[in-house]
CSV table of C-alpha atoms in Angstrom, one decimal:
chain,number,residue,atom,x,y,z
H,75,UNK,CA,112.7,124.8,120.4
H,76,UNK,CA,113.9,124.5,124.1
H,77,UNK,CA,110.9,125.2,126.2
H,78,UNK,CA,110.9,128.7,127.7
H,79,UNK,CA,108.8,130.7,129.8
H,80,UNK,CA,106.3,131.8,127.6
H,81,UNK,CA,105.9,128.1,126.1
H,82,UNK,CA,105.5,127.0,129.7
H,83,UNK,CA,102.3,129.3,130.4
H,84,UNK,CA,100.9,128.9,126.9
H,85,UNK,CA,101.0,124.9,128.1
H,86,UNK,CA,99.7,125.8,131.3
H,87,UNK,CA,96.8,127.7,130.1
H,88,UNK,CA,95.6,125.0,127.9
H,89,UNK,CA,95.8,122.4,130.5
H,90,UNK,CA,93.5,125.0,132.6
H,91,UNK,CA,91.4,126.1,129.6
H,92,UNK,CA,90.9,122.9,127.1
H,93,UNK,CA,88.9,124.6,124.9
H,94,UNK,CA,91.8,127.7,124.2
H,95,UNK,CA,92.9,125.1,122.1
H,96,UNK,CA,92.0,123.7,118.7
H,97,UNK,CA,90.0,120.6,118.6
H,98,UNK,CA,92.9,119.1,116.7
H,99,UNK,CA,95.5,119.7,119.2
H,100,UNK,CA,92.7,118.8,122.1
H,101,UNK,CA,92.0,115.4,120.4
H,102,UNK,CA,95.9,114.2,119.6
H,103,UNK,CA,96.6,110.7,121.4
H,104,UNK,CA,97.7,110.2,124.7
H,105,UNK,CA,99.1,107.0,124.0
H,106,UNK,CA,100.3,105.0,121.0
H,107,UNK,CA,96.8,102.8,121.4
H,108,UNK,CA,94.9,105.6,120.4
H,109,UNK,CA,96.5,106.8,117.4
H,110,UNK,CA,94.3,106.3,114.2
H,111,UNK,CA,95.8,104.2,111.6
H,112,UNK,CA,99.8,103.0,110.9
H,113,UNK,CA,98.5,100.2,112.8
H,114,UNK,CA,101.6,98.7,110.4
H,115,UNK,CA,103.9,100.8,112.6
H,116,UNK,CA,102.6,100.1,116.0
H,117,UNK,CA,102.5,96.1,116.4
H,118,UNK,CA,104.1,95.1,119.6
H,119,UNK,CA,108.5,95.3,119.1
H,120,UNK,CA,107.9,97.9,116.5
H,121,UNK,CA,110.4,100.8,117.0
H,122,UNK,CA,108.1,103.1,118.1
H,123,UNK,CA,106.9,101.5,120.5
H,124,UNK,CA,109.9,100.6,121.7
H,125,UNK,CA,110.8,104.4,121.4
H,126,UNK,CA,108.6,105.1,124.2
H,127,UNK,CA,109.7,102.4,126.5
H,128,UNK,CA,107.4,99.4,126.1
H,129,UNK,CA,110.0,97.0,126.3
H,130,UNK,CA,113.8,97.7,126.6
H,131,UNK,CA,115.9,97.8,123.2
H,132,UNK,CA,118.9,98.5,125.0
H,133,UNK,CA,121.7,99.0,122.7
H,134,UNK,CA,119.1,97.5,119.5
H,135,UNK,CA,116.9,100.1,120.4
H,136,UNK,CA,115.8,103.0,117.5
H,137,UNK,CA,118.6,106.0,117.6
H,138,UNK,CA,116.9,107.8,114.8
H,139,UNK,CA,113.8,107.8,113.1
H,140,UNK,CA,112.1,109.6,109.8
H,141,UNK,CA,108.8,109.7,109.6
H,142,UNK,CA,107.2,109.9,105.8
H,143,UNK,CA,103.8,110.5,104.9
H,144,UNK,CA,101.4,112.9,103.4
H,145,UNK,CA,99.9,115.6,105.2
H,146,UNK,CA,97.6,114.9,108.3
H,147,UNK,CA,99.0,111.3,108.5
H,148,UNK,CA,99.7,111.4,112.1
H,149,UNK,CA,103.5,112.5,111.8
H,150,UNK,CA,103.8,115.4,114.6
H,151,UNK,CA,100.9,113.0,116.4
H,152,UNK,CA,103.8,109.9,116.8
H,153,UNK,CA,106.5,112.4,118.1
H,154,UNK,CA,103.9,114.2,120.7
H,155,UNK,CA,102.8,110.6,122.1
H,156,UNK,CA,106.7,109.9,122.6
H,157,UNK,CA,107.2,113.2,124.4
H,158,UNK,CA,104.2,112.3,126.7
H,159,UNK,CA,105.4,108.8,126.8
H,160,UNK,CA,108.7,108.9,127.8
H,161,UNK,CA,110.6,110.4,130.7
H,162,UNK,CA,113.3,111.9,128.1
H,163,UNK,CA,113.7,115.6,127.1
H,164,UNK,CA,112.2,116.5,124.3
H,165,UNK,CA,112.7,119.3,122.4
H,166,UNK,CA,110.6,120.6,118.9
H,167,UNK,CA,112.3,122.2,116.2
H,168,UNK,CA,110.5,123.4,112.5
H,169,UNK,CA,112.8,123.7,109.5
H,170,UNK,CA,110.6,126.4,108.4
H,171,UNK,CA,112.5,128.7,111.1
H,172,UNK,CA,115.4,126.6,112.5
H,173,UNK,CA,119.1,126.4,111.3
H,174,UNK,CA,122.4,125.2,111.7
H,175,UNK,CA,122.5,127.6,115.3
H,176,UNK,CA,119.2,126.0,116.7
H,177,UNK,CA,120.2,122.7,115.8
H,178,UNK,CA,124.2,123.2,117.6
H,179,UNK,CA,122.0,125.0,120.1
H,180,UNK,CA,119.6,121.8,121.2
H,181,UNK,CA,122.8,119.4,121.1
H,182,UNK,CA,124.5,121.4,123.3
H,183,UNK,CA,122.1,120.7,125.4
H,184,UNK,CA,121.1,117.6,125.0
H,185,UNK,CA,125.0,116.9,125.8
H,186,UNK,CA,124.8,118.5,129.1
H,187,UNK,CA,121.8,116.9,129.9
H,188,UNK,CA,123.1,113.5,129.5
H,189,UNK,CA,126.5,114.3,131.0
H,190,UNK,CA,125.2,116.0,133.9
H,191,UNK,CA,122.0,114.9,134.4
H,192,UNK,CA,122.0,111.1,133.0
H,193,UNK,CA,118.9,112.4,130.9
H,194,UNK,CA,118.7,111.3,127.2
H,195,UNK,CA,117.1,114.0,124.8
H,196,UNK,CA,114.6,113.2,122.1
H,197,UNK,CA,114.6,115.9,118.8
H,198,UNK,CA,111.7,116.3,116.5
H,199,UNK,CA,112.3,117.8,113.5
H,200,UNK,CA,109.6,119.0,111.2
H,201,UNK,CA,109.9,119.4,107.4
H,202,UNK,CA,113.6,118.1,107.4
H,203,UNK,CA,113.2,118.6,103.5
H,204,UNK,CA,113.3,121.8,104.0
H,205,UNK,CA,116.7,121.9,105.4
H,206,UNK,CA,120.0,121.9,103.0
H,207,UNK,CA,122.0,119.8,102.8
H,208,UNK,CA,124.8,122.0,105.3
H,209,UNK,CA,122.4,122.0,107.9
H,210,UNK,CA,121.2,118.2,107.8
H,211,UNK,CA,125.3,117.3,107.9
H,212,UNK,CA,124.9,119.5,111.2
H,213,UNK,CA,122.7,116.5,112.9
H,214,UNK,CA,124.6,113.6,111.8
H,215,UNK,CA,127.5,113.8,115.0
H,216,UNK,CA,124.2,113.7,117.5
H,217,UNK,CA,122.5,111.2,115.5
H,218,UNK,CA,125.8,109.0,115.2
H,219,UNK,CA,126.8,108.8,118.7
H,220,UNK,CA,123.1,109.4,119.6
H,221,UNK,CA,123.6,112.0,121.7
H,222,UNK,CA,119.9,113.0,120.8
H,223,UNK,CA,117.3,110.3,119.5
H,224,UNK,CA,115.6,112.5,116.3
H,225,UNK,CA,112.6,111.9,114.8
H,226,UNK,CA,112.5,113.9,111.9
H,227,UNK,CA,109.0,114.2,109.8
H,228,UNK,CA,108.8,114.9,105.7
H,229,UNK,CA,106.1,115.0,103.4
H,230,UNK,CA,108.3,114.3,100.4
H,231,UNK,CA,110.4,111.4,99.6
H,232,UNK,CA,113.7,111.1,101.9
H,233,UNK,CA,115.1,109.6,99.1
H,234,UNK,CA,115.5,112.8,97.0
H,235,UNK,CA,115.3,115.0,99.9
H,236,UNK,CA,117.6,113.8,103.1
H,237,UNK,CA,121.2,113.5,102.4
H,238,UNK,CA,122.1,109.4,102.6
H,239,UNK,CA,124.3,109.8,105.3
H,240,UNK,CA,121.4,110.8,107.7
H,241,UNK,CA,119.5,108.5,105.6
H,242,UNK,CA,121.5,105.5,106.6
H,243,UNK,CA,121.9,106.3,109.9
H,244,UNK,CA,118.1,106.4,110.5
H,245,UNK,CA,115.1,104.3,110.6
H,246,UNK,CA,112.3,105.3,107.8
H,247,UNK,CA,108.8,104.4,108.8
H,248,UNK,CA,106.7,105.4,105.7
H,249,UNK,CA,103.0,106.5,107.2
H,250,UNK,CA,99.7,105.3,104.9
H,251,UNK,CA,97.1,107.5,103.8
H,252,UNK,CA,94.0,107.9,106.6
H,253,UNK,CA,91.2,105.2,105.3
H,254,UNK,CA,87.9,107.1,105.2
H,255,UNK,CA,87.1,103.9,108.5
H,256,UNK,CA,90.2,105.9,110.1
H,257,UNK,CA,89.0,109.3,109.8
H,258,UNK,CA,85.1,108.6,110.2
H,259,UNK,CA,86.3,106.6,114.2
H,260,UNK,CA,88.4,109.9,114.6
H,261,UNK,CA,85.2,111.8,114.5
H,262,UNK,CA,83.2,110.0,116.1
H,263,UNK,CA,85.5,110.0,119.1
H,264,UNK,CA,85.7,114.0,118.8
H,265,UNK,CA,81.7,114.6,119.0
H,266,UNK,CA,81.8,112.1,122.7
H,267,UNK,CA,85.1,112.4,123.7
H,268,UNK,CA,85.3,115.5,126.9
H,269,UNK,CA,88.4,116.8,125.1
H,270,UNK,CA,86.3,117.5,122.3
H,271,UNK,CA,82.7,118.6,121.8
H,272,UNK,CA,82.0,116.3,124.7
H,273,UNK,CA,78.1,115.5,122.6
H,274,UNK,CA,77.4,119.1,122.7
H,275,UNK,CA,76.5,118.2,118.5
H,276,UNK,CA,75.5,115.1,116.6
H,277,UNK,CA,76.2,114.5,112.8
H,278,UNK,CA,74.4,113.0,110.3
H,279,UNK,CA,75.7,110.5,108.0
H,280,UNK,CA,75.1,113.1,104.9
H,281,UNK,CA,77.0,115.6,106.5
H,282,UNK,CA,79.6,112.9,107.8
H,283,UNK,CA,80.3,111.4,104.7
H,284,UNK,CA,80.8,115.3,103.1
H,285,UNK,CA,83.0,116.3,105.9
H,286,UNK,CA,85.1,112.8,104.8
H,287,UNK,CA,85.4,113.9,101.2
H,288,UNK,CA,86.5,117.6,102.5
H,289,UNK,CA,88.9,115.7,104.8
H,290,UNK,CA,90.7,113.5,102.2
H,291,UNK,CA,92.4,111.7,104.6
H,292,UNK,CA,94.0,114.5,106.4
H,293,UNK,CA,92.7,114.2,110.2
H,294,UNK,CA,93.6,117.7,111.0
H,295,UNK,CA,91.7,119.1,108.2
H,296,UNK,CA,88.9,116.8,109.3
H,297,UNK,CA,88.7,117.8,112.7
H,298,UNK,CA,89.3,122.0,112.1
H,299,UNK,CA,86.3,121.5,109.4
H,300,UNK,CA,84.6,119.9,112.3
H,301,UNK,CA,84.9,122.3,115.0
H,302,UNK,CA,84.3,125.2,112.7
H,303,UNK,CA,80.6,123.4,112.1
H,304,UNK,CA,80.0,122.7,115.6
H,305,UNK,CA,80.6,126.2,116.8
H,306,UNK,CA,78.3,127.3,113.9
H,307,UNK,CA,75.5,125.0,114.6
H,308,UNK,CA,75.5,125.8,118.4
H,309,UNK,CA,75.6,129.6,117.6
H,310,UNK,CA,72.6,129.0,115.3
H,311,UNK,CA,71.0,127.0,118.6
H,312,UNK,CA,71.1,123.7,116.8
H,313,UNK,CA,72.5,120.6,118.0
H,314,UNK,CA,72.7,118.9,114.9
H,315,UNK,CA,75.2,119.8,112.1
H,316,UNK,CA,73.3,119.9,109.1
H,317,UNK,CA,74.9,119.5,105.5
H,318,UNK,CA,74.0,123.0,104.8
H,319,UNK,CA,75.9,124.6,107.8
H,320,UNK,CA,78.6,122.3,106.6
H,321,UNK,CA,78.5,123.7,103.3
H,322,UNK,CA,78.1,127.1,104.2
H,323,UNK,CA,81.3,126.9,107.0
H,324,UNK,CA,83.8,125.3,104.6
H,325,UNK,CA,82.3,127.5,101.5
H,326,UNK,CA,82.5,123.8,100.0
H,327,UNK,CA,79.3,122.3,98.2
H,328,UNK,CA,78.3,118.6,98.4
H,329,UNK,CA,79.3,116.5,95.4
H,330,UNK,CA,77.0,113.9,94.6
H,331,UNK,CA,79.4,111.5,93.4
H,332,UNK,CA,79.4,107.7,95.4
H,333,UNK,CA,82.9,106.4,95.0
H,334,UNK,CA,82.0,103.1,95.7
H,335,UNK,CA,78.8,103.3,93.6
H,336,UNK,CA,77.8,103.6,89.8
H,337,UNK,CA,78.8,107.4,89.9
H,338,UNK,CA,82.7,106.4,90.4
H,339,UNK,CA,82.8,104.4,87.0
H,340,UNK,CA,80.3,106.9,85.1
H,341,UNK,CA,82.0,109.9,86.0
H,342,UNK,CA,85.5,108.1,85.2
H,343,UNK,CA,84.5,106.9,81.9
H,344,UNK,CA,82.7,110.6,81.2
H,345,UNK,CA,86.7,112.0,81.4
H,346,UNK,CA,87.9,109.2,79.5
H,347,UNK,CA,85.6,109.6,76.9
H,348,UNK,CA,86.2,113.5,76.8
H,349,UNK,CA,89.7,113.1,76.5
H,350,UNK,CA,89.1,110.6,73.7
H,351,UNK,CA,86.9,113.2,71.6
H,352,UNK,CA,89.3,115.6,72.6
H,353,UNK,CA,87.1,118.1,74.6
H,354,UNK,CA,89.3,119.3,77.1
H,355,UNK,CA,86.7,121.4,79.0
H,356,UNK,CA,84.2,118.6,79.6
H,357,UNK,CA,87.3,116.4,80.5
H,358,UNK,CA,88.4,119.2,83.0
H,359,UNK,CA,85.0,119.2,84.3
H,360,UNK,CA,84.7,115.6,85.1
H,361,UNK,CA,88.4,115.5,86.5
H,362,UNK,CA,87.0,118.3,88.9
H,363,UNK,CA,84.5,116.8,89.9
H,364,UNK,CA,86.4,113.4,90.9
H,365,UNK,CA,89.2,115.7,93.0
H,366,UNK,CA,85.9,117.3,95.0
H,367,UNK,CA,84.1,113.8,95.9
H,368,UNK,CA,87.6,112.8,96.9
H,369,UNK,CA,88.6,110.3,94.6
H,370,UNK,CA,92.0,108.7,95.2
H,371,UNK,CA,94.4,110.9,92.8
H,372,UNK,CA,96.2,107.8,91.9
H,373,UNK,CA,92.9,106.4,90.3
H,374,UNK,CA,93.0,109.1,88.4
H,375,UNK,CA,96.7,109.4,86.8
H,376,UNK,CA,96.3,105.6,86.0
H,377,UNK,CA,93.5,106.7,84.1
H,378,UNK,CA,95.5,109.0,82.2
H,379,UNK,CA,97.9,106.4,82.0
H,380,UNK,CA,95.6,104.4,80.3
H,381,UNK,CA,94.2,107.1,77.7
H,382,UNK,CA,97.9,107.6,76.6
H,383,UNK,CA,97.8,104.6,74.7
H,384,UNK,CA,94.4,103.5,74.2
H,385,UNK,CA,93.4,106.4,72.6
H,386,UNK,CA,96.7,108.6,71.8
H,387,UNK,CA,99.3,106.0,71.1
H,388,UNK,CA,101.7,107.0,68.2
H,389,UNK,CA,99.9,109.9,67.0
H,390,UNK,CA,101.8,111.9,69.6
H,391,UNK,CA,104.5,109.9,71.1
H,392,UNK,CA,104.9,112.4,74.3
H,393,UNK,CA,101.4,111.5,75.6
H,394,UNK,CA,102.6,108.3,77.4
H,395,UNK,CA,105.4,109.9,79.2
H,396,UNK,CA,103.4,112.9,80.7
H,397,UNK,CA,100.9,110.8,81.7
H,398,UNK,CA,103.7,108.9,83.6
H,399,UNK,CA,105.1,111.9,85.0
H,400,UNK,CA,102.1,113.1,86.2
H,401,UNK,CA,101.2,109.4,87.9
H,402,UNK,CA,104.9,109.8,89.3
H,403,UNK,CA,104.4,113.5,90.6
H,404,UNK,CA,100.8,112.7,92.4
H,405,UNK,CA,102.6,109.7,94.2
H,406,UNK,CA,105.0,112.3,95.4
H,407,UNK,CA,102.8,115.5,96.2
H,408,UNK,CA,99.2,114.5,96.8
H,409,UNK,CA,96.1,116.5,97.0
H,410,UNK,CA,95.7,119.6,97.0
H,411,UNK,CA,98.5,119.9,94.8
H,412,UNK,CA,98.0,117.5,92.8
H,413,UNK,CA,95.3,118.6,91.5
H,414,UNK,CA,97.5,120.7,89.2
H,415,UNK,CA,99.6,118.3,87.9
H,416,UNK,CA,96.4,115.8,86.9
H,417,UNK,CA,95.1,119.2,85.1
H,418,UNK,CA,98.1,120.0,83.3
H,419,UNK,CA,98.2,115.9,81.6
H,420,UNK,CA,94.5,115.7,81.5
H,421,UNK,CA,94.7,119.0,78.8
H,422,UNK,CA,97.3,117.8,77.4
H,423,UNK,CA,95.6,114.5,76.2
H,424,UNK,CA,92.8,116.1,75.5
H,425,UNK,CA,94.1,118.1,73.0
H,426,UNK,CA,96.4,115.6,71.3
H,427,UNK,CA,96.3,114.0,67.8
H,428,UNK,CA,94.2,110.6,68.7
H,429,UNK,CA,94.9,107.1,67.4
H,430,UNK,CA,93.8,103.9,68.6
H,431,UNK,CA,95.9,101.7,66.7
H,432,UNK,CA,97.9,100.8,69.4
H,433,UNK,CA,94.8,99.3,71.0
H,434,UNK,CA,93.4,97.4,67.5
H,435,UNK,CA,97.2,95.8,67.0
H,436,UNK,CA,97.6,94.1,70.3
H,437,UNK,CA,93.6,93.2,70.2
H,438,UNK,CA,94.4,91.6,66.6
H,439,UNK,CA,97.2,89.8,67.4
H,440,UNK,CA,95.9,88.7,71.0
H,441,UNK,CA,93.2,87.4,69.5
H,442,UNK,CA,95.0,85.0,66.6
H,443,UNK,CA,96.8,83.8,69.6
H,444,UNK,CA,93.8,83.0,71.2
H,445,UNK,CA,92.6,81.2,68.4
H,446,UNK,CA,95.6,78.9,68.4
H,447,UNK,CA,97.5,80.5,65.2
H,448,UNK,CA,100.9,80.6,66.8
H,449,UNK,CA,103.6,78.0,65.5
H,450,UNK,CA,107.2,77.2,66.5
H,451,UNK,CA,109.8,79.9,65.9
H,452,UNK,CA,111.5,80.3,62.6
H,453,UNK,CA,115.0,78.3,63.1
H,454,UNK,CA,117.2,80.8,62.4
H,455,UNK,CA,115.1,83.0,64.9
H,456,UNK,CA,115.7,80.5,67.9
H,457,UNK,CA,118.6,80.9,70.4
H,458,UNK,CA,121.7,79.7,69.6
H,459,UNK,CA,124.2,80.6,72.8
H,460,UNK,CA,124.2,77.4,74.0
H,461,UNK,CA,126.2,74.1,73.2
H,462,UNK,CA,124.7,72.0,70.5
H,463,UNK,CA,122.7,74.4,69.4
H,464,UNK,CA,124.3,74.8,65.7
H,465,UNK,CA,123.6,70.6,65.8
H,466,UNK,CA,119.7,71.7,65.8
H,467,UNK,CA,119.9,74.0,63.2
H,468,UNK,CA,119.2,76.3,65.7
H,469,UNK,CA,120.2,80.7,65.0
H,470,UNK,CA,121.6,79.3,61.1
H,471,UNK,CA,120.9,81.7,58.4
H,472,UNK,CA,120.2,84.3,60.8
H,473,UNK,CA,120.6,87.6,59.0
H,474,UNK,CA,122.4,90.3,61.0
H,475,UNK,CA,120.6,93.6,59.9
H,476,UNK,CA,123.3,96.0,61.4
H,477,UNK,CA,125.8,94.2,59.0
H,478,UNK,CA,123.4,95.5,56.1
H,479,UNK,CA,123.4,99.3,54.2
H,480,UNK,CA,119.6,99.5,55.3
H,481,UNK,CA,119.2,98.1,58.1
H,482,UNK,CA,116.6,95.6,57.5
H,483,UNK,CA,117.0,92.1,56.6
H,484,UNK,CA,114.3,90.6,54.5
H,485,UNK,CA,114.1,87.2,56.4
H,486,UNK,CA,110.9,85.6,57.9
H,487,UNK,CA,110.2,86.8,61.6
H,488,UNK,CA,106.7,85.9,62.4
H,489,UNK,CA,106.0,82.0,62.5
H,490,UNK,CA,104.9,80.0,59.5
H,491,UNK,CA,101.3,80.3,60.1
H,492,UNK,CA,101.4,84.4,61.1
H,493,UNK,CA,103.7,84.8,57.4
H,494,UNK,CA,102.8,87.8,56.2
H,495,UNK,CA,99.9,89.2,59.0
H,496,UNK,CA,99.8,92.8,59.5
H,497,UNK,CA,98.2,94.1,62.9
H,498,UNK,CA,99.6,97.5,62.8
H,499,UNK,CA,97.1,99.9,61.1
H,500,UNK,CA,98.6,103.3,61.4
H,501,UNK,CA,96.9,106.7,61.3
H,502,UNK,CA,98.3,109.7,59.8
H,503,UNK,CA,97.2,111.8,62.4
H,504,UNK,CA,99.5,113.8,64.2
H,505,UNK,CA,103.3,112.7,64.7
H,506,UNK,CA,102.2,108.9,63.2
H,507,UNK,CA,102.0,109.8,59.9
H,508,UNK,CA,106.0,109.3,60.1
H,509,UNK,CA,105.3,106.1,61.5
H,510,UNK,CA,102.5,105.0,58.8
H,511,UNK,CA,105.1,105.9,56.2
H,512,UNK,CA,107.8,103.4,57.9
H,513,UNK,CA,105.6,100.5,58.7
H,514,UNK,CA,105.4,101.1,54.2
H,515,UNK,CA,108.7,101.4,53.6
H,516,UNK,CA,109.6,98.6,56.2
H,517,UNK,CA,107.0,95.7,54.8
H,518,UNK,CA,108.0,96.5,51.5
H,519,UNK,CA,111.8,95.4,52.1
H,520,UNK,CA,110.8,92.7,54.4
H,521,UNK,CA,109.2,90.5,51.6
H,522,UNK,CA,111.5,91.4,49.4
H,523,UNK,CA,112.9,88.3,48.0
H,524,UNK,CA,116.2,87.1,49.6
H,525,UNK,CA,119.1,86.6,46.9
């Protein structure tokens, strides 16, 4: 909102009194250099620096820009380093409490500023999904004859969730995931830096890499779960934050799980193999376990992915597409939430009718290929669009099977030396017993003899 009095002192008092503040507000960059990760959105020319002034983009430079990126990603980090960077108004609104007054409100003023004042006005907008679609129309005059420059931040995809005339008239820079390097450096900078504990602590690599997996790649988290430790160890008279104080601040134990290590493929196969004997408590268990060490919840929907067919297939046809849905879903929420949706498909396998003959079909038939058992295509199998074609013989005696009562033309498909191969074993478990009944009914009339 416009700054006012009240925001003034509160700003005040925490340039007075550092520590009033929470360690992640103390430790946001200065600059654009010390921002941790999106180095893909800070080379030299890219917008934002040029949003900041480092170079003059004139009439080319960024009018509006969208920042999208999951939670702790650096988002309201970017638009405080422009407000410190630049010598432009800037003015914060939230979508959680801002409408189509506020927003009227701040171009007003941003109107008068530049008229009267020659001073340009930059907007931040956090959770513009959250606005409707009335009250994002309400920026697009401003944005168009840039009577504001906004930088608008979402955690879900603008795509769905900003109306594509804002869309088009904006810039989207899409912010990565924090590396567990980017979060560990952030850390480290916190325990030496004077705006943070300024060495008051040390942390050992036990409790550093825990505090990671808590973190998940969010730097706020990582830093509040920091400075709640710190001010526990100290009151305890310790200078060193032990994994138990850690524990005991978050109410989080230590998972003993090594994502780079053997631990990451055991546990992993553990929730395949649960799934595939259809014990979905054990299979919640080990998906647990792989959200708590922090495993990457993408890993674990292609996973699921995986199980669908390997070990589901045709016996229950919906397996696939939840699995899907859930991959899609995680992409689009991410942890914590996630966590639900990667439950919801990971029962859902579990507990499905289970058939690998998906799996055995394509290994069969891989495998005669392999062993050089292919052969030209039948004639009357082979493309025949083109001229000269007929001359080769090429699509004649091609049987259409739409043209027939049944469907089904009884005309050789596979190639002479694959005549008559069957890789398709079907179950009759679950919803492929109606499949093992077709496959029947459909080699029967296949080898039927033509008339």
């Amino acid at each position: 909102m416009e700054p006012d009095l009240f925001t003034a002192a509160a700003e005040e008092r925490q340039e007075k009194d550092p520590a009033a503040s929470p360690l992640a507000v103390r430790m946001r960059p200065r600059t654009l250099d010390e921002v941790v990760g999106q180095q893909h959105l800070l080379k030299p020319g890219s917008p934002l620096r040029r949003l900041v002034g480092e170079g003059n983009g004139g009439p080319a430079g960024p009018s509006s820009v969208i920042l999208w990126g999951p939670p702790g990603t650096g988002k309201t980090t970017l638009a405080y380093v422009v407000s410190k960077a630049t010598n432009k108004r800037f003015v914060e609104l939230s979508a959680i409490t801002a409408g189509v007054k506020e927003v009227r409100t701040v171009i007003d003023g941003a109107r008068r500023a530049t008229g009267g004042f020659g001073k340009e006005t930059v907007l931040f907008l956090d959770e513009i999904h959250r606005f409707s679609k009335a009250q994002q129309d309400s920026l697009l005059p401003a944005v168009e004859n840039r009577w504001v420059t906004l930088i608008a931040a979402t955690t879900e995809n603008p795509y769905f969730s900003v109306i594509s005339p804002l869309l088009s008239r904006s810039l989207l820079l899409t912010l990565e995931p924090l590396t567990d390097d980017d979060v560990r450096g952030l850390l480290r900078r916190a325990l030496a830096d004077e705006r943070g504990l300024a060495g008051a602590v040390t942390l050992p690599e036990d409790t550093e890499a825990h505090l990671l997996r808590i973190a998940g790649g969010d730097a706020r988290r990582a830093l509040t779960a920091l400075e709640a430790a710190a001010g526990a160890a100290l009151d305890k008279g310790e200078t060193e934050i032990g994994l138990t104080t850690l524990e005991e601040t978050v109410d989080r134990a230590a998972v003993k799980y090594d994502r780079d290590g053997d631990q990451h493929y055991d546990v992993a196969s553990a929730l395949i193999k649960s799934i595939r004997g259809s014990d979905a408590d054990a299979a919640l268990h080990y998906l647990a376990r792989m959200i708590e060490a922090g495993e990457d919840p993408r890993f674990i929907a292609r996973r699921l992915m995986i199980s669908a067919s390997e070990d589901i297939g045709l016996a229950d046809p919906n397996a696939l597409p939840i699995a899907v849905a859930a991959a899609q879903a995680v992409a689009m929420i991410g942890f914590p939430e996630a966590a639900l949706t990667l439950s919801h498909a990971t029962i859902a396998l579990a507990l499905a009718p289970k058939s690998n003959s998906a799996t055995t079909a394509i290994g069969a038939a891989m495998a005669d290929v392999r062993a050089g058992l292919a052969g030209p295509v039948p004639p009357h199998l082979r493309d025949g669009h083109y001229k000269g074609a007929a001359k080769l013989g090429h699509a004649q005696g091609y049987v259409y099977p739409h043209d027939l009562p049944e469907g089904i033309a009884a005309q050789q498909y596979a190639p002479d030396a694959l005549k008559d191969r069957e890789y398709y074993t079907p179950t009759r478990h679950g919803a492929e017993a109606r499949y093992a009944d077709a496959v029947e009914w459909t080699r029967k009339h296949l080898r039927r003899k033509q008339p």
